Amino acid sequence: MGRGGMKAERADGPERKCIVTGDVQPKSGLIRFVIGPDGQVVPDILGKLPGRGLYVTAEKAVIETAKRGQFARAAKAPVTVPEGLAAEVERQQARRVVDLIALARKAGLAIAGFEKVKSALAGDHVRVLLQASDGSERGKSKLWTPTGARYYGCLTSDELGLAFGRQSVIHGALAAGGLSDRVVEEAAKLRGLRESNGGDTASGKDM
C-alpha cells in the first residue's frame, strides 16, 4: 500500500485511494470519475477521459455515499452530482461487460447454450462461467464452476443475449485468454454495483 494517499504500483497493477473509504486498493476494484468542464461529476468507465481521476470503490452504497460531499472535497471545488449517478455507473458498467463478452465471442473464446457449456466444463477448458441472474435456479444448478475458474451471475438473460447476438442467453462460458481476464475484472465491478439490488442471485456458486 502507498502511504499518505501516494499512488502505488504492485505486481497486481497500480493502486488508487477510494475517496470515500480511504482504502488503497488496485484500480481493478474502483470506478474512476472526473469533473467535467461544467463542474459535473462524470463516470469514466473506460478510464480514458482527461482530467484528474477520483476513484470510488465499485459498490453502489459507496458511490451513493460519495454524493454527500466526498466528490467536492476530493476535487477541492464545488461540483454537481447528477441524479441517478450510481444507476448510470451500473448501466455503463453492464454495457462494458457485455461488449467485452461480445469481443471474446468474436475471438472464438465464448460459447452459449446449456449443452455447449456443459461439454466445455467437462473438458476443463472454461475460464469463466456466466449464468443469467433471472435464469432458472434449477437449470443453473446443473452446471458447476471448475477449479480455478470464475463464476458470474450479475447479467440478465437479455444482457447475455446481447453479448452473444441472441434474444436471450442463460448459460455462457469463456475460455482462457486476455479478453476473458478483462471480463473477470469488469464483471467483478458490476457484481459489486448490483449485489445490493439482488443482481447476483445464483446460489451455491463461486461468487
Coordinates of N, CA, C and O in Angstrom, one line a residue, residues 77-167:
A77 N -13.3 21.6 -5.0 CA -14.0 22.6 -5.7 C -15.5 22.2 -5.7 O -15.8 21.1 -5.5
P78 N -16.4 23.2 -5.9 CA -17.8 22.8 -6.0 C -18.1 21.9 -7.2 O -17.5 22.1 -8.3
V79 N -18.9 20.9 -7.0 CA -19.2 20.0 -8.1 C -20.7 19.8 -8.1 O -21.4 20.0 -7.2
T80 N -21.2 19.3 -9.3 CA -22.6 18.9 -9.5 C -22.6 17.4 -9.6 O -22.0 16.9 -10.5
V81 N -23.4 16.8 -8.8 CA -23.5 15.3 -8.9 C -24.9 15.0 -9.5 O -25.9 15.4 -9.0
P82 N -24.9 14.4 -10.7 CA -26.2 14.2 -11.4 C -27.1 13.2 -10.7 O -26.6 12.3 -10.0
E83 N -28.4 13.4 -10.8 CA -29.3 12.4 -10.2 C -29.1 11.0 -10.8 O -28.8 10.9 -12.0
G84 N -29.2 10.0 -10.0 CA -29.1 8.7 -10.5 C -27.7 8.3 -10.9 O -27.5 7.4 -11.8
L85 N -26.7 8.9 -10.3 CA -25.3 8.6 -10.7 C -25.0 7.1 -10.5 O -24.4 6.5 -11.4
A86 N -25.3 6.5 -9.4 CA -25.0 5.1 -9.2 C -25.7 4.2 -10.2 O -25.1 3.3 -10.7
A87 N -26.9 4.5 -10.6 CA -27.6 3.7 -11.6 C -27.0 3.9 -13.0 O -26.9 2.9 -13.7
E88 N -26.5 5.1 -13.3 CA -25.8 5.3 -14.5 C -24.5 4.6 -14.6 O -24.1 4.0 -15.6
V89 N -23.8 4.6 -13.5 CA -22.5 3.8 -13.4 C -22.8 2.3 -13.7 O -22.1 1.7 -14.4
E90 N -23.8 1.8 -13.0 CA -24.2 0.4 -13.2 C -24.5 0.1 -14.7 O -24.1 -0.9 -15.2
R91 N -25.3 1.0 -15.3 CA -25.7 0.8 -16.7 C -24.5 0.8 -17.6 O -24.4 -0.1 -18.4
Q92 N -23.6 1.7 -17.4 CA -22.4 1.8 -18.2 C -21.5 0.6 -18.0 O -20.9 0.0 -18.9
Q93 N -21.4 0.2 -16.7 CA -20.5 -1.0 -16.4 C -21.1 -2.3 -17.0 O -20.3 -3.1 -17.5
A94 N -22.4 -2.4 -17.0 CA -23.0 -3.6 -17.6 C -22.8 -3.6 -19.1 O -22.5 -4.7 -19.6
R95 N -22.9 -2.5 -19.7 CA -22.6 -2.4 -21.1 C -21.1 -2.7 -21.4 O -20.8 -3.4 -22.4
R96 N -20.2 -2.3 -20.5 CA -18.8 -2.6 -20.7 C -18.6 -4.1 -20.7 O -17.9 -4.7 -21.5
V97 N -19.2 -4.8 -19.7 CA -19.1 -6.3 -19.6 C -19.7 -7.0 -20.8 O -19.1 -7.9 -21.4
V98 N -20.8 -6.5 -21.3 CA -21.5 -7.1 -22.5 C -20.6 -6.9 -23.7 O -20.4 -7.9 -24.5
D99 N -20.0 -5.8 -23.9 CA -19.2 -5.5 -25.0 C -17.9 -6.4 -25.0 O -17.5 -6.9 -26.0
L100 N -17.3 -6.6 -23.8 CA -16.2 -7.4 -23.7 C -16.5 -8.9 -24.0 O -15.7 -9.6 -24.7
I101 N -17.6 -9.4 -23.5 CA -18.0 -10.8 -23.9 C -18.3 -10.9 -25.4 O -17.9 -11.9 -26.0
A102 N -18.9 -9.9 -26.0 CA -19.1 -9.9 -27.4 C -17.8 -10.0 -28.2 O -17.6 -10.7 -29.1
L103 N -16.8 -9.2 -27.7 CA -15.4 -9.3 -28.3 C -14.8 -10.7 -28.1 O -14.2 -11.2 -29.1
A104 N -15.0 -11.3 -26.9 CA -14.5 -12.6 -26.7 C -15.2 -13.6 -27.6 O -14.5 -14.6 -28.1
R105 N -16.5 -13.4 -27.8 CA -17.2 -14.3 -28.7 C -16.6 -14.2 -30.2 O -16.4 -15.3 -30.8
K106 N -16.4 -13.0 -30.6 CA -15.8 -12.8 -32.0 C -14.4 -13.4 -32.1 O -14.0 -13.8 -33.2
A107 N -13.7 -13.5 -30.9 CA -12.4 -14.0 -30.9 C -12.4 -15.5 -30.8 O -11.3 -16.2 -30.7
G108 N -13.6 -16.1 -30.7 CA -13.7 -17.6 -30.6 C -13.5 -18.1 -29.1 O -13.2 -19.3 -28.9
L109 N -13.6 -17.2 -28.1 CA -13.3 -17.6 -26.7 C -14.6 -17.8 -26.0 O -14.6 -18.3 -24.8
A110 N -15.8 -17.5 -26.6 CA -17.0 -17.6 -25.8 C -18.0 -18.5 -26.5 O -18.2 -18.5 -27.7
I111 N -18.8 -19.2 -25.7 CA -19.9 -20.1 -26.2 C -21.1 -19.9 -25.3 O -21.0 -19.4 -24.2
A112 N -22.2 -20.2 -25.9 CA -23.5 -20.1 -25.1 C -24.4 -21.3 -25.4 O -24.2 -22.0 -26.4
G113 N -25.3 -21.6 -24.4 CA -26.2 -22.7 -24.5 C -25.8 -23.8 -23.5 O -24.6 -24.1 -23.3
F114 N -26.8 -24.4 -22.9 CA -26.5 -25.4 -21.8 C -25.6 -26.5 -22.3 O -24.6 -26.8 -21.6
E115 N -25.9 -27.2 -23.4 CA -25.2 -28.3 -23.8 C -23.7 -28.0 -24.1 O -22.8 -28.7 -23.8
K116 N -23.5 -26.9 -24.8 CA -22.2 -26.5 -25.2 C -21.4 -26.1 -24.0 O -20.2 -26.5 -23.9
V117 N -22.0 -25.4 -23.1 CA -21.3 -25.0 -21.8 C -20.9 -26.3 -21.0 O -19.8 -26.4 -20.5
K118 N -21.9 -27.2 -20.9 CA -21.7 -28.4 -20.1 C -20.5 -29.2 -20.7 O -19.7 -29.7 -20.0
S119 N -20.5 -29.3 -22.0 CA -19.4 -30.0 -22.7 C -18.1 -29.4 -22.4 O -17.0 -30.1 -22.2
A120 N -18.0 -28.0 -22.5 CA -16.8 -27.3 -22.2 C -16.3 -27.5 -20.8 O -15.1 -27.6 -20.5
L121 N -17.3 -27.5 -19.9 CA -16.9 -27.7 -18.5 C -16.3 -29.1 -18.3 O -15.4 -29.3 -17.5
A122 N -16.9 -30.1 -18.9 CA -16.4 -31.4 -18.8 C -14.9 -31.5 -19.4 O -14.1 -32.4 -18.9
G123 N -14.6 -30.7 -20.3 CA -13.3 -30.7 -21.0 C -12.3 -29.9 -20.2 O -11.2 -29.8 -20.7
D124 N -12.7 -29.2 -19.2 CA -11.8 -28.4 -18.4 C -11.2 -27.3 -19.2 O -10.0 -27.0 -19.0
H125 N -12.0 -26.6 -20.0 CA -11.5 -25.5 -20.8 C -12.1 -24.2 -20.5 O -12.0 -23.2 -21.2
V126 N -12.8 -24.1 -19.4 CA -13.5 -22.9 -19.0 C -12.8 -22.0 -18.0 O -12.3 -22.5 -17.0
R127 N -12.6 -20.7 -18.4 CA -12.0 -19.7 -17.5 C -13.1 -19.0 -16.7 O -12.9 -18.6 -15.6
V128 N -14.3 -18.8 -17.4 CA -15.4 -18.0 -16.8 C -16.7 -18.7 -17.1 O -17.0 -19.0 -18.2
L129 N -17.5 -19.0 -16.1 CA -18.9 -19.5 -16.3 C -19.8 -18.3 -16.0 O -19.7 -17.6 -15.0
L130 N -20.7 -18.1 -17.0 CA -21.6 -17.0 -16.9 C -23.1 -17.6 -16.9 O -23.4 -18.4 -17.8
Q131 N -23.9 -17.1 -16.0 CA -25.3 -17.5 -16.0 C -26.2 -16.3 -15.7 O -25.8 -15.5 -14.8
A132 N -27.3 -16.3 -16.3 CA -28.2 -15.1 -16.2 C -28.8 -15.1 -14.8 O -29.2 -16.1 -14.2
S133 N -28.8 -13.9 -14.2 CA -29.4 -13.7 -12.9 C -30.9 -14.0 -12.8 O -31.3 -14.4 -11.8
D134 N -31.6 -13.9 -14.0 CA -33.0 -14.2 -14.0 C -33.3 -15.6 -14.6 O -34.4 -15.9 -14.9
G135 N -32.3 -16.4 -14.7 CA -32.5 -17.8 -15.2 C -33.0 -18.7 -14.1 O -32.9 -18.4 -12.9
S136 N -33.5 -19.9 -14.5 CA -34.0 -20.9 -13.5 C -32.9 -21.4 -12.6 O -31.8 -21.8 -13.1
E137 N -33.1 -21.3 -11.3 CA -32.1 -21.8 -10.4 C -31.8 -23.3 -10.6 O -30.7 -23.8 -10.4
R138 N -32.9 -24.0 -10.9 CA -32.8 -25.5 -11.1 C -31.9 -25.8 -12.2 O -31.0 -26.6 -12.2
G139 N -32.1 -25.0 -13.3 CA -31.2 -25.3 -14.5 C -29.8 -24.8 -14.3 O -28.9 -25.6 -14.7
K140 N -29.6 -23.7 -13.6 CA -28.2 -23.2 -13.4 C -27.5 -24.2 -12.4 O -26.2 -24.3 -12.5
S141 N -28.2 -24.8 -11.5 CA -27.5 -25.7 -10.5 C -26.9 -26.9 -11.2 O -26.1 -27.6 -10.6
K142 N -27.3 -27.2 -12.4 CA -26.8 -28.4 -13.1 C -25.4 -28.2 -13.7 O -24.8 -29.2 -14.1
L143 N -24.9 -27.0 -13.7 CA -23.6 -26.7 -14.1 C -22.7 -26.3 -12.9 O -23.2 -25.9 -11.9
W144 N -21.5 -26.4 -13.1 CA -20.5 -26.2 -12.0 C -19.4 -25.3 -12.4 O -19.1 -25.1 -13.6
T145 N -18.8 -24.7 -11.4 CA -17.6 -23.8 -11.7 C -16.3 -24.6 -11.5 O -16.1 -25.1 -10.4
P146 N -15.6 -24.8 -12.5 CA -14.3 -25.6 -12.4 C -13.4 -25.0 -11.5 O -13.4 -23.8 -11.2
T147 N -12.5 -25.8 -10.9 CA -11.4 -25.3 -10.0 C -10.6 -24.3 -10.8 O -10.1 -24.6 -11.9
G148 N -10.4 -23.1 -10.2 CA -9.5 -22.1 -10.8 C -10.3 -21.2 -11.8 O -9.8 -20.2 -12.2
A149 N -11.6 -21.5 -12.1 CA -12.4 -20.7 -12.9 C -13.2 -19.7 -12.1 O -13.2 -19.8 -10.8
R150 N -13.8 -18.7 -12.7 CA -14.6 -17.7 -12.0 C -16.1 -17.8 -12.5 O -16.3 -18.2 -13.6
Y151 N -17.0 -17.5 -11.6 CA -18.4 -17.5 -11.8 C -19.0 -16.2 -11.7 O -18.7 -15.5 -10.7
Y152 N -19.9 -15.8 -12.6 CA -20.6 -14.5 -12.5 C -22.0 -14.7 -12.9 O -22.3 -15.3 -14.0
G153 N -22.9 -14.2 -12.1 CA -24.3 -14.3 -12.4 C -24.9 -12.9 -12.3 O -26.1 -12.8 -11.8
C154 N -24.2 -11.9 -12.7 CA -24.6 -10.5 -12.5 C -25.3 -9.9 -13.7 O -25.7 -8.7 -13.7
L155 N -25.3 -10.6 -14.8 CA -26.0 -10.1 -16.1 C -27.4 -10.8 -16.2 O -27.5 -12.0 -15.9
T156 N -28.3 -10.1 -16.8 CA -29.6 -10.7 -17.1 C -29.5 -11.5 -18.3 O -28.6 -11.5 -19.1
S157 N -30.6 -12.3 -18.6 CA -30.6 -13.1 -19.8 C -30.6 -12.2 -21.1 O -30.0 -12.6 -22.1
D158 N -31.3 -11.1 -21.0 CA -31.3 -10.2 -22.1 C -29.9 -9.6 -22.4 O -29.5 -9.4 -23.5
E159 N -29.2 -9.2 -21.3 CA -27.8 -8.7 -21.4 C -26.9 -9.7 -22.0 O -26.1 -9.4 -22.9
L160 N -27.0 -11.0 -21.5 CA -26.1 -12.0 -22.0 C -26.5 -12.3 -23.5 O -25.6 -12.6 -24.3
G161 N -27.8 -12.2 -23.8 CA -28.2 -12.4 -25.2 C -27.6 -11.4 -26.1 O -27.2 -11.7 -27.2
L162 N -27.6 -10.1 -25.6 CA -27.0 -9.1 -26.4 C -25.5 -9.3 -26.7 O -25.0 -9.1 -27.8
A163 N -24.8 -9.9 -25.7 CA -23.4 -10.2 -25.8 C -23.2 -11.3 -26.8 O -22.2 -11.3 -27.6
F164 N -24.1 -12.2 -26.9 CA -23.9 -13.4 -27.8 C -24.7 -13.2 -29.1 O -24.8 -14.2 -29.9
G165 N -25.3 -12.1 -29.3 CA -26.1 -11.8 -30.5 C -27.3 -12.6 -30.6 O -27.8 -13.0 -31.7
R166 N -28.0 -12.9 -29.5 CA -29.2 -13.6 -29.5 C -30.3 -12.8 -28.7 O -29.9 -11.8 -28.0
Q167 N -31.5 -13.3 -28.7 CA -32.5 -12.6 -27.9 C -32.3 -12.8 -26.4 O -32.4 -11.8 -25.7

